[in-house]
CSV table of C-alpha atoms in Angstrom, one decimal:
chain,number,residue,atom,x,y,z
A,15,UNK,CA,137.3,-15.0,138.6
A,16,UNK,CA,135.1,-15.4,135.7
A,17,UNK,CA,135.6,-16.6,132.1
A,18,UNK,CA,135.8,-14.8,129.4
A,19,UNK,CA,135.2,-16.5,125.9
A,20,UNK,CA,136.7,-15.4,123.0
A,21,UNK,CA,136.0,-15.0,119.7
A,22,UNK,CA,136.3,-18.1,118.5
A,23,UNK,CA,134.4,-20.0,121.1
A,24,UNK,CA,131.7,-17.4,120.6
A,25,UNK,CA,131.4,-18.5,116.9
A,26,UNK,CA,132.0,-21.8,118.1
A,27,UNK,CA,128.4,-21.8,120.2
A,28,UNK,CA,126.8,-19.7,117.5
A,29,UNK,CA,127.7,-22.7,115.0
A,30,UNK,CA,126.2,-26.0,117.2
A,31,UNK,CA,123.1,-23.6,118.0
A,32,UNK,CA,122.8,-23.0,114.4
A,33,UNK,CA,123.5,-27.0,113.8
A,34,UNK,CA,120.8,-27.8,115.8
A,35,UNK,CA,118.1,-25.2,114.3
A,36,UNK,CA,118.5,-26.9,111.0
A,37,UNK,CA,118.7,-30.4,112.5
A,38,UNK,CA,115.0,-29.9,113.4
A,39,UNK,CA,113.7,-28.4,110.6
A,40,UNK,CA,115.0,-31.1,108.4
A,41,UNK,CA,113.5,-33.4,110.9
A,42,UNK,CA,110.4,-31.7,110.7
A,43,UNK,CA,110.4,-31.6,106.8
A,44,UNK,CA,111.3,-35.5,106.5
A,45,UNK,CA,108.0,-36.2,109.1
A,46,UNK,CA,105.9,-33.9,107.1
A,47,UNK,CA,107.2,-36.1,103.1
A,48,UNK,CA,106.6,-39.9,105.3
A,49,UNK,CA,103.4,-38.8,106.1
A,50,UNK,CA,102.2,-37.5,102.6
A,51,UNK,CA,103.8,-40.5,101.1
A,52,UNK,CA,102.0,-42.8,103.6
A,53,UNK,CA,98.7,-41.6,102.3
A,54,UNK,CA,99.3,-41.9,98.7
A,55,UNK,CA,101.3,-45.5,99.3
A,56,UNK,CA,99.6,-46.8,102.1
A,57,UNK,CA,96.6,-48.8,101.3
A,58,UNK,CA,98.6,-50.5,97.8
A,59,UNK,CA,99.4,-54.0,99.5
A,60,UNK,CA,100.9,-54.7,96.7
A,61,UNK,CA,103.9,-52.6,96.5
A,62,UNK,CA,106.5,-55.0,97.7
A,63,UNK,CA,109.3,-52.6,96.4
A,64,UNK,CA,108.2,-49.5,98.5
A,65,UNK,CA,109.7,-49.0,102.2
A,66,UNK,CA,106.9,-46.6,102.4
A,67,UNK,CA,104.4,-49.2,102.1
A,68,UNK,CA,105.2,-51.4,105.5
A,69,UNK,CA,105.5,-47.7,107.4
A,70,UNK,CA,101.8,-46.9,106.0
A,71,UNK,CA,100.7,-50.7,106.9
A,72,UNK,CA,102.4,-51.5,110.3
A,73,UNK,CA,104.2,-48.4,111.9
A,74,UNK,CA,102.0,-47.1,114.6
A,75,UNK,CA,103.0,-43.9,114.5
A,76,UNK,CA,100.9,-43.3,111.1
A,77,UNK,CA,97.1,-43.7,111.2
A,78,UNK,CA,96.1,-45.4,108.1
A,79,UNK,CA,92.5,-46.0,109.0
A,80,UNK,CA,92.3,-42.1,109.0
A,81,UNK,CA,93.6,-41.0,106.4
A,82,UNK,CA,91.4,-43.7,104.5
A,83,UNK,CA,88.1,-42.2,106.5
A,84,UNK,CA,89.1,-38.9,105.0
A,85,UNK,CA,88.6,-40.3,101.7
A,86,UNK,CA,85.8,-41.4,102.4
A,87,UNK,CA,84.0,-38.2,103.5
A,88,UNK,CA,84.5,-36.9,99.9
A,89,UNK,CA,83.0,-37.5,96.7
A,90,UNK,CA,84.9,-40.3,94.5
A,91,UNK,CA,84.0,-41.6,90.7
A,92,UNK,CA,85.4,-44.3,89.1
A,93,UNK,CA,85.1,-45.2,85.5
A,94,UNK,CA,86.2,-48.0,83.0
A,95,UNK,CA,86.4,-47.5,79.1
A,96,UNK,CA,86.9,-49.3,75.8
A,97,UNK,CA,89.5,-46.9,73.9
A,98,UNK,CA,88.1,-47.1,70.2
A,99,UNK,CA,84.4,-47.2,70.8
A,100,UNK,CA,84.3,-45.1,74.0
A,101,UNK,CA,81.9,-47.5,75.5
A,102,UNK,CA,81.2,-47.4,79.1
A,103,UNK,CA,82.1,-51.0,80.9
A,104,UNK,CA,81.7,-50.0,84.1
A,105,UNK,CA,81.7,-47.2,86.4
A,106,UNK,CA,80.1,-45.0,89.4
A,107,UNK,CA,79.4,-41.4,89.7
A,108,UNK,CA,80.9,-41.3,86.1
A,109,UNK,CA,80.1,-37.7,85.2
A,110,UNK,CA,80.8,-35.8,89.1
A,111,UNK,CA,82.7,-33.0,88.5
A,112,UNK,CA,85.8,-33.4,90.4
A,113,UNK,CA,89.7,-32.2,90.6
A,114,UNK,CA,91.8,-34.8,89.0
A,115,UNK,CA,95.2,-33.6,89.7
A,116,UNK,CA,97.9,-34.9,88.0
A,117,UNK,CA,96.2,-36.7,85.3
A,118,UNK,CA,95.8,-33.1,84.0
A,119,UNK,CA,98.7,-34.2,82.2
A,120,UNK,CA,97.3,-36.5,80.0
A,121,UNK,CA,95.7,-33.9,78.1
A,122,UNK,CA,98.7,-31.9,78.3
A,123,UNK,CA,100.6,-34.2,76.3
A,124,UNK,CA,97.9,-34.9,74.0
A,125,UNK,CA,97.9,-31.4,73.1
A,126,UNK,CA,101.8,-31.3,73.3
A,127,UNK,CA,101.8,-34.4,70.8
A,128,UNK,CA,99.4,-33.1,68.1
A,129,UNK,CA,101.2,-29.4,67.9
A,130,UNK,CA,104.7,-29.7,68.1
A,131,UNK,CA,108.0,-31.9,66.5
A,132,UNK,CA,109.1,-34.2,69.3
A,133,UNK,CA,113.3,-33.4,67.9
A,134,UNK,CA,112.5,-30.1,68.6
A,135,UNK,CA,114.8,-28.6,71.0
A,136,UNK,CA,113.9,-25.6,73.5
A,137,UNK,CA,115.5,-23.4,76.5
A,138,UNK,CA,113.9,-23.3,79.6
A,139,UNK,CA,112.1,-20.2,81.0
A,140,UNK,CA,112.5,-18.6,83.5
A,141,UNK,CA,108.6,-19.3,84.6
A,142,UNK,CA,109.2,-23.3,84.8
A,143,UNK,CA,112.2,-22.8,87.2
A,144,UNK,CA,110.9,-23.9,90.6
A,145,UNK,CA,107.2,-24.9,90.0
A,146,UNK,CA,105.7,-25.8,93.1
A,147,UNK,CA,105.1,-29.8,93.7
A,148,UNK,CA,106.6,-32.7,91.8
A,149,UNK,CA,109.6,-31.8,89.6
A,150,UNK,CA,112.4,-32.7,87.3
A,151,UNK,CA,114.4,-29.9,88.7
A,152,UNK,CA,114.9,-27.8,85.4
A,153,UNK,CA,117.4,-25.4,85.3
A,154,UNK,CA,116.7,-21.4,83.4
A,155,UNK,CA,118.4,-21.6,80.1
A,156,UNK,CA,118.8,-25.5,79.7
A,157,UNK,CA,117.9,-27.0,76.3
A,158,UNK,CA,115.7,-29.8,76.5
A,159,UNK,CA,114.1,-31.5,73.4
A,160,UNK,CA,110.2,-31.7,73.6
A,161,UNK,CA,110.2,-35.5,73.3
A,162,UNK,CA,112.7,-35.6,76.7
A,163,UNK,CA,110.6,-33.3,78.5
A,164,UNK,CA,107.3,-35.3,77.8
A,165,UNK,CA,109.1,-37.9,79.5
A,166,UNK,CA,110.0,-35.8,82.3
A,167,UNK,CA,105.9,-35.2,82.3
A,168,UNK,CA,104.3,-38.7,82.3
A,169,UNK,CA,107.3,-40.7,84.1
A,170,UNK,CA,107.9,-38.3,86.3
A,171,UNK,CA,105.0,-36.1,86.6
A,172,UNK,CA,107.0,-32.5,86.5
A,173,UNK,CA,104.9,-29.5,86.9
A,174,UNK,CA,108.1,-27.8,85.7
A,175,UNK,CA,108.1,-30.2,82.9
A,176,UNK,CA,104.6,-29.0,81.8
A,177,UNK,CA,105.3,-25.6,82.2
A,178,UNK,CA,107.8,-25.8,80.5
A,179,UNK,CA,106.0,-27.6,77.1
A,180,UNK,CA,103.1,-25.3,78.0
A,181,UNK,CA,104.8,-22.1,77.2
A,182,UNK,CA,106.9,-23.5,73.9
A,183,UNK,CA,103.6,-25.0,72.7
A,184,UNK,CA,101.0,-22.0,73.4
A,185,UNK,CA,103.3,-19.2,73.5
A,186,UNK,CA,102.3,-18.8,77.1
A,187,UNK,CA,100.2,-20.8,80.3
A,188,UNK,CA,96.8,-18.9,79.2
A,189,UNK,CA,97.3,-19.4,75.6
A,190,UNK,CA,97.8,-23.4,76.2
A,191,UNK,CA,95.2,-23.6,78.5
A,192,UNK,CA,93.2,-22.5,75.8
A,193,UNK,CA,94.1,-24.9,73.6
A,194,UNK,CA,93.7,-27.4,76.7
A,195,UNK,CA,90.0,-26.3,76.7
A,196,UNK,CA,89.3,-26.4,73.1
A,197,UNK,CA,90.0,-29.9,72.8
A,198,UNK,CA,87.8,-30.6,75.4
A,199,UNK,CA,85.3,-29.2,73.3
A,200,UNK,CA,86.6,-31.1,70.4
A,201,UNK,CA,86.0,-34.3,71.9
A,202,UNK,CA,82.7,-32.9,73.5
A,203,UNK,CA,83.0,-33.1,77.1
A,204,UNK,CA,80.9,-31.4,79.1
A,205,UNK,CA,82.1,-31.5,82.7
A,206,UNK,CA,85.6,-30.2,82.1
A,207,UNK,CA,87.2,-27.7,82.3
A,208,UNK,CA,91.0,-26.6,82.4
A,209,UNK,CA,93.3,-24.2,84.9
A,210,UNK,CA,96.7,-25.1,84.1
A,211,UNK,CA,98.4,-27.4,82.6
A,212,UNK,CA,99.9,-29.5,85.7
A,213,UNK,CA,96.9,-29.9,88.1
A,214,UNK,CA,97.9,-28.3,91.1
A,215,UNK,CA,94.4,-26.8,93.1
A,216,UNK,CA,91.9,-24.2,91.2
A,217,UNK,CA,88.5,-24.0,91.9
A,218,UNK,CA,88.7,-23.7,87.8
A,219,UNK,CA,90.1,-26.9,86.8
A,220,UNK,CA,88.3,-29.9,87.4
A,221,UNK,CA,86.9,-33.0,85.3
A,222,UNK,CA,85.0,-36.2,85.6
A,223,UNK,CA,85.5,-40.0,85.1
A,224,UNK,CA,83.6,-40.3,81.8
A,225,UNK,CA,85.7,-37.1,80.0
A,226,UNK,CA,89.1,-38.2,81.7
A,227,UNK,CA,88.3,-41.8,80.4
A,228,UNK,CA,87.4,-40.4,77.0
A,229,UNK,CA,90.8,-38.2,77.0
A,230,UNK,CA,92.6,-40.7,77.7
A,231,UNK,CA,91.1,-43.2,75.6
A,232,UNK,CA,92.4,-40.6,72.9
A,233,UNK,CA,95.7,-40.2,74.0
A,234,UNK,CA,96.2,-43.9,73.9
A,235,UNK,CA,95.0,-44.0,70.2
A,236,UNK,CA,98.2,-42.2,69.5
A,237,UNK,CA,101.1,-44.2,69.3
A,238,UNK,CA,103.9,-41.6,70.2
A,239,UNK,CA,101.8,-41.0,74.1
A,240,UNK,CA,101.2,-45.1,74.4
A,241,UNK,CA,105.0,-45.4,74.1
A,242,UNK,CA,105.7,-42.8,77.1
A,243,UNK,CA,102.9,-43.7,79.1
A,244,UNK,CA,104.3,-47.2,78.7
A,245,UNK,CA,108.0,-47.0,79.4
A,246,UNK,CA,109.6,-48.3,82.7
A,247,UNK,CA,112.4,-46.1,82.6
A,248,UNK,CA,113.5,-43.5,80.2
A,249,UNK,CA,117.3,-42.1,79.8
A,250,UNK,CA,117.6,-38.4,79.1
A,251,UNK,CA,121.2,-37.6,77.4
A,252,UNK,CA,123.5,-34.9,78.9
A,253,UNK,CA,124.4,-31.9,76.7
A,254,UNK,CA,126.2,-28.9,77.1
A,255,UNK,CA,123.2,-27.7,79.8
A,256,UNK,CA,122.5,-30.6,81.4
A,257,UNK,CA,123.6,-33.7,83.1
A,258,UNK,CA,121.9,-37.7,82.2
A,259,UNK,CA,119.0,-37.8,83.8
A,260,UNK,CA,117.3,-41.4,84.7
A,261,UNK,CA,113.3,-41.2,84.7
A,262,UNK,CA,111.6,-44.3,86.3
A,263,UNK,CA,108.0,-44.3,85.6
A,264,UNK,CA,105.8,-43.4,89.2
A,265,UNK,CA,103.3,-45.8,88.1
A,266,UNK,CA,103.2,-49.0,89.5
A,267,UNK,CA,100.5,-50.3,87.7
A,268,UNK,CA,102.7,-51.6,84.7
A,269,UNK,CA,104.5,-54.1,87.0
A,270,UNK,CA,101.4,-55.4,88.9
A,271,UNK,CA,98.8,-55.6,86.0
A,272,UNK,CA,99.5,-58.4,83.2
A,273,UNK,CA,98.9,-56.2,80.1
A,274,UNK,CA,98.8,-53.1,81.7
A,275,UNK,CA,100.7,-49.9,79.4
A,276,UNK,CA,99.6,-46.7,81.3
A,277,UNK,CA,98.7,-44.3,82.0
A,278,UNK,CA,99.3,-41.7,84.7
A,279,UNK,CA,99.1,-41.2,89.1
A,280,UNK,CA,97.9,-37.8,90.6
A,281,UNK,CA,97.7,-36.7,94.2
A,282,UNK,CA,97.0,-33.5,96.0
A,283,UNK,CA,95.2,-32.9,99.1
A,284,UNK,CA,92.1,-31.2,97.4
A,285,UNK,CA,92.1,-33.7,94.7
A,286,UNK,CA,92.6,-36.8,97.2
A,287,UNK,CA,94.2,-39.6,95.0
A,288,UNK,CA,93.7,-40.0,91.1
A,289,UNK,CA,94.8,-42.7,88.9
A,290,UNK,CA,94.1,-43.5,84.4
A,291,UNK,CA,95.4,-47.0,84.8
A,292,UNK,CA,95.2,-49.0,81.1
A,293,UNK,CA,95.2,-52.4,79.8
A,294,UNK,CA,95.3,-54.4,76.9
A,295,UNK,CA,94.1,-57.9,76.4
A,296,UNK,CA,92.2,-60.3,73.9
A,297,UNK,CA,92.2,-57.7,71.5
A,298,UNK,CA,90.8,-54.9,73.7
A,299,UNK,CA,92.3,-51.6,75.0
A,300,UNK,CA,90.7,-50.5,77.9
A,301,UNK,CA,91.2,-47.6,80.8
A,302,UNK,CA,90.3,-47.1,84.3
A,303,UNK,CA,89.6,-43.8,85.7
A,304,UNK,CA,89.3,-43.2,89.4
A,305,UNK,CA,89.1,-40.1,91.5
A,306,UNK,CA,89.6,-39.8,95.1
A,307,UNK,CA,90.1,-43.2,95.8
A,308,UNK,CA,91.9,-44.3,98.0
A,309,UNK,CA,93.6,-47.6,97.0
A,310,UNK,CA,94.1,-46.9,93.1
A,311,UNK,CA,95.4,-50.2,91.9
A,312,UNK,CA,93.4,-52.6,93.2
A,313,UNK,CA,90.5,-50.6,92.1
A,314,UNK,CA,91.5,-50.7,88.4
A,315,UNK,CA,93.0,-54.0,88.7
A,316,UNK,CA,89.7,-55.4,90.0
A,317,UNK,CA,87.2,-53.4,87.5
A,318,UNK,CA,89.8,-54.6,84.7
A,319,UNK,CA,89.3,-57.9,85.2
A,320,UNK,CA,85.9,-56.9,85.8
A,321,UNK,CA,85.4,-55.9,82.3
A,322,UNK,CA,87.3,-58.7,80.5
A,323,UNK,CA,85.8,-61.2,81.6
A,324,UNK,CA,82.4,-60.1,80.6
A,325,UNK,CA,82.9,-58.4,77.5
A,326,UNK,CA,84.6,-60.0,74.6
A,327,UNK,CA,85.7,-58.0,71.2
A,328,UNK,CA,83.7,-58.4,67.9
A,329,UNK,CA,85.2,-57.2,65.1
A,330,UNK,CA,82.5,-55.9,62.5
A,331,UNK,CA,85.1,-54.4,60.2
A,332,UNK,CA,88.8,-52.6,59.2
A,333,UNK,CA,89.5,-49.5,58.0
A,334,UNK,CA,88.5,-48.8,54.2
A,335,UNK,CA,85.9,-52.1,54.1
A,336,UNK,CA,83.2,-50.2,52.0
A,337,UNK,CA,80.1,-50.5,53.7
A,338,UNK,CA,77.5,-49.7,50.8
A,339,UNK,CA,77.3,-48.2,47.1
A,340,UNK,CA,75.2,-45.8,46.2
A,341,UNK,CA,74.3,-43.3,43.2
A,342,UNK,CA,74.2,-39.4,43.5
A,343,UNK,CA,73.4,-37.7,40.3
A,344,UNK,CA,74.5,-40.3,38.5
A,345,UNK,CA,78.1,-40.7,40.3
A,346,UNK,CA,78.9,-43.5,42.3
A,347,UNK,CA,79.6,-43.3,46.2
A,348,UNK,CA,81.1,-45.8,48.1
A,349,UNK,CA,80.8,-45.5,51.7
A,350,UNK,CA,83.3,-46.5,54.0
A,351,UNK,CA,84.9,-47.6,57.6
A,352,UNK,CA,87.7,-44.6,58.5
A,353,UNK,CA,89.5,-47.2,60.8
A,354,UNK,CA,89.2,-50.4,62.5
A,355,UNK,CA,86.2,-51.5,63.8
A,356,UNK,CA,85.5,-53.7,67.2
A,357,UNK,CA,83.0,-53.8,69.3
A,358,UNK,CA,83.2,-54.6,72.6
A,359,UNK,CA,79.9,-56.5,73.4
A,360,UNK,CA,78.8,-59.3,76.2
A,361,UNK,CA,77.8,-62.8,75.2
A,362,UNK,CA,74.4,-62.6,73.2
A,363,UNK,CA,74.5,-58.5,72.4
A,364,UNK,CA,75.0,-58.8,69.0
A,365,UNK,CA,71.6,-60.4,68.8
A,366,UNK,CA,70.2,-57.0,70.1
A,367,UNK,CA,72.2,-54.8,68.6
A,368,UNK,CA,70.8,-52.1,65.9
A,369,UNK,CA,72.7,-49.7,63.6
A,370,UNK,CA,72.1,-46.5,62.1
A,371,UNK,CA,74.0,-44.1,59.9
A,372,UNK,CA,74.0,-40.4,60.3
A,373,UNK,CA,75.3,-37.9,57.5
A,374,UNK,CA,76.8,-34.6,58.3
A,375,UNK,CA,74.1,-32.5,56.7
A,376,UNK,CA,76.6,-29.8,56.4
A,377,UNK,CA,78.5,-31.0,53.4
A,378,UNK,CA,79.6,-28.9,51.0
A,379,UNK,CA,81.2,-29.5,47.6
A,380,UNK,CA,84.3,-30.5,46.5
A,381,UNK,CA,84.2,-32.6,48.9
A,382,UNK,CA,87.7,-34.8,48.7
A,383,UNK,CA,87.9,-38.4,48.9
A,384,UNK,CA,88.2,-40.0,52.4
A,385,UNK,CA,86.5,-37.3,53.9
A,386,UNK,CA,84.8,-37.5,57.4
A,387,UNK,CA,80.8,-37.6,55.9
A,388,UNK,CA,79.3,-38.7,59.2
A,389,UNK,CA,78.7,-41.6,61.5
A,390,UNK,CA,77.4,-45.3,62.4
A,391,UNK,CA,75.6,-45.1,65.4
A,392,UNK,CA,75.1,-48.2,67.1
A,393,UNK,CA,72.3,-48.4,69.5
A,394,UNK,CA,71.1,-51.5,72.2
A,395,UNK,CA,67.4,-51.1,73.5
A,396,UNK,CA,67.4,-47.4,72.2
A,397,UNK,CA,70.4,-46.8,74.5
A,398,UNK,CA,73.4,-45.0,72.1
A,399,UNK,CA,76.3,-47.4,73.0
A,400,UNK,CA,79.0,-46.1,70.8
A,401,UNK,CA,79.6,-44.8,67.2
A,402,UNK,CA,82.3,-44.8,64.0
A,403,UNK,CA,83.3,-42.5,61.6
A,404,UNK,CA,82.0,-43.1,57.5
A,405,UNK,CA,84.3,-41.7,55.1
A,406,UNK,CA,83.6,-41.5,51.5
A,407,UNK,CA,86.1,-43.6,48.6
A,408,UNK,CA,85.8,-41.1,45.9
A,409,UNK,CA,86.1,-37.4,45.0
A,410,UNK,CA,82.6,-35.7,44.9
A,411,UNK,CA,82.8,-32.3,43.2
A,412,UNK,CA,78.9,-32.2,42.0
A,413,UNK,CA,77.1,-30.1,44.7
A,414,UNK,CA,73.6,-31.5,43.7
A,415,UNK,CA,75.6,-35.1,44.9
A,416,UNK,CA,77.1,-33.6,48.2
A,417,UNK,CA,73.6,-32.4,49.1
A,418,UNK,CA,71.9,-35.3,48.0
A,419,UNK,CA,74.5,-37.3,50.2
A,420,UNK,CA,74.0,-35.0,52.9
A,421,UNK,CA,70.0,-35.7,52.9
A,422,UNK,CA,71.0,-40.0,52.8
A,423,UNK,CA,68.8,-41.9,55.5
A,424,UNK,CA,68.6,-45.5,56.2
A,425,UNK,CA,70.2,-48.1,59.0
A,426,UNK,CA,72.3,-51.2,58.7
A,427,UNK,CA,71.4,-54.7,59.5
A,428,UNK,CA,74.2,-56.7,61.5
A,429,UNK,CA,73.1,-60.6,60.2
A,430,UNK,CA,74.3,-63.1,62.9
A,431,UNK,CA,74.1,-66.8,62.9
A,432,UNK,CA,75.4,-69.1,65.9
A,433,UNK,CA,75.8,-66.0,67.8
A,434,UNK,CA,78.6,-65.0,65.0
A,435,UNK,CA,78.7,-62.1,62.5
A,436,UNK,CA,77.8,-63.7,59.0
A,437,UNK,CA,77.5,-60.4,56.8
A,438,UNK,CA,78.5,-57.5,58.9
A,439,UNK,CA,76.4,-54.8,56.8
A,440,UNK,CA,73.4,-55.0,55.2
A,441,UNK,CA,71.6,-51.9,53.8
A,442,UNK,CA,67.9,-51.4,54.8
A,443,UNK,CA,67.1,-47.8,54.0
A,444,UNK,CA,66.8,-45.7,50.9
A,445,UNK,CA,68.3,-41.9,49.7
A,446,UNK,CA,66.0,-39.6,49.8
């Protein structure tokens, strides 16, 4: 006689074939996150804390050799940077155009910082619910402050996150890509260019080691981004919306670098792997770009040390030291230093080193004290190495003296003796 089953038993088989369904798509999800976390972890022998790291070295099962030949058949560019004279220590394929990824979000904070209160507090839309890739798992309607979320960005690296300060900060993604763009214009970089504000893959968004360097070498100039970048771990309050959340910083640089205090990792397949690592020691900031390399860390570490041991700070001046005095129509003109002044130079460079000033020949009058007038340009075997911003002491309201002061020629002399700054300007030149 045969069996019948009932009801129950049928829901009984329907619910283990079910169980096992979902069994091996998690299993196949879980394969698919150890592999992509092998290729970003893998080659860092340094990362003593990451169980991912012995997979990616010793587990047979994942082919480290290939994923590091895959690099290699792709372009990479590496770049190393003092942050106040955007001099270049070091570097290769410094200005190939290239995705950077994540580090997008350097300049997304930058932006972020320099338009909107950090106390401010905003609800989450609807179009930074669910952003594809890395998240901090925002919620529609939450109420964030902007200061929590740029934590949520650079700890965390939350595409939601920068949605999410994209839209309260441009109104929308286009409009703060916009403003994304013109800042690159601002700071004159030529081989970037802006998609969106997270870095995920556009054929429109890409960058190169020299202008990431130089963003970054911005960002770290303000205080309120080197405090984020630099933070281990960051504590987010609950509110009414939200629970605590704990944000421990993705970059591993800042416990494997003496000095090191940024900046920000990046990874997509397109991209390959991107890192702005910085440092600070013996007086000098510096960053490291590097795209689509493979083992990020050791890179920067090695072209850090690289730099510091070469290249030692000289400090020619601080902010306000009046360079020279001059007469325009019969008014006096002090010209001055807008901030610190330190060059970062190799043993005997000062010897070679010559300096010029140019003046905005677009001045107009009034023309309000501390003013941006123009710039010291500072040149080695007429090579430009790097520049600073003149600013003038006192009011000028005369036109015939604005003009005059926009027509002013001559250079500076640096006087050294022993190999050590003496007098650090001299004027050699004459108004004209």
């Amino acid at each position: 006689m045969g069996r019948y089953f009932s009801i129950k038993d049928v829901f009984k088989i329907i619910s283990v074939i079910l169980a096992i369904i979902m069994l091996s798509f998690v299993l196949y999800q879980f394969s698919g996150v150890i592999d992509v976390a092998t290729s970003q972890f893998g080659g860092n022998n340094n990362l003593k804390d990451s169980g991912l790291d012995a997979i990616a070295r010793g587990d047979k099962d994942f082919d480290v050799d290939a994923i590091k030949n895959s690099y290699a058949n792709r372009s990479s560019s590496m770049a190393v940077m003092e942050t106040s004279t955007l001099r270049v220590l070091g570097g290769e394929n410094i200005d190939m155009r290239l995705e950077m990824a994540s580090t997008t979000k350097i300049m997304t904070a930058l932006v972020v910082l320099e338009n909107m209160q950090l106390d401010k507090s905003i609800k989450i839309a609807d179009e930074a619910v669910g952003v594809e890739g890395s998240s901090i798992y925002l919620r529609k309607n939450e109420i964030w402050t902007i200061r929590d979320l740029l934590y949520g960005l650079m700890l965390r690296s939350g595409n939601d996150a920068a949605t999410a300060l994209a839209i309260a900060t441009g109104g929308d993604i286009n409009g703060f890509v916009g403003m994304m763009n013109d800042k690159a214009t601002e700071l004159g970089l030529k081989n970037t260019h802006f998609d969106n504000p997270h870095g995920l893959h556009s054929s429109e968004h890409y960058t190169s080691a020299y202008d990431l360097a130089v963003i970054a070498s911005h960002a770290m100039q303000n205080e309120e981004f080197k405090n984020i970048v630099g933070c281990k771990m960051y504590t987010v309050e609950a509110n009414e919306t939200h629970p605590t959340y704990y944000f421990g910083n993705k970059n591993k640089l800042l416990g494997l670098y003496d000095g090191a205090n940024g900046v920000k990792t990046g990874y997509t397949k397109d991209s390959g792997r991107c890192f702005v690592g910085s440092a600070e020691k013996n007086g000098m900031q510096l960053v490291c770009v590097v795209l689509n390399i493979y083992d990020t860390y050791n890179t920067c570490a090695v072209n850090f040390d690289r730099a510091f041991d070469n290249y030692r700070p000289v400090s020619v001046g601080k902010k306000g030291d009046v360079l020279e005095n001059i007469s325009l129509e019969g008014l006096n003109c002090s010209l001055a230093l807008q901030n610190d002044l330190t060059l970062p130079l190799k043993e005997g460079e000062i010897m070679g080193l010559k300096c010029y000033f140019d003046i905005d020949g677009d001045l107009d009058a009034p023309l309000a004290a501390n003013s941006l007038i123009g710039k010291m340009e500072f040149y080695m075997d007429n090579r430009l190495l790097f520049s600073a911003n003149i600013v003038n002491i006192e009011d000028i309201n005369d036109i015939g003296a604005v003009r005059k002061l926009a027509a002013y020629k001559g250079d500076w002399r640096i006087n050294v003796e022993n190999g050590e700054i003496k007098q650090a300007f001299g004027f050699d030149g004459s108004g004209v």
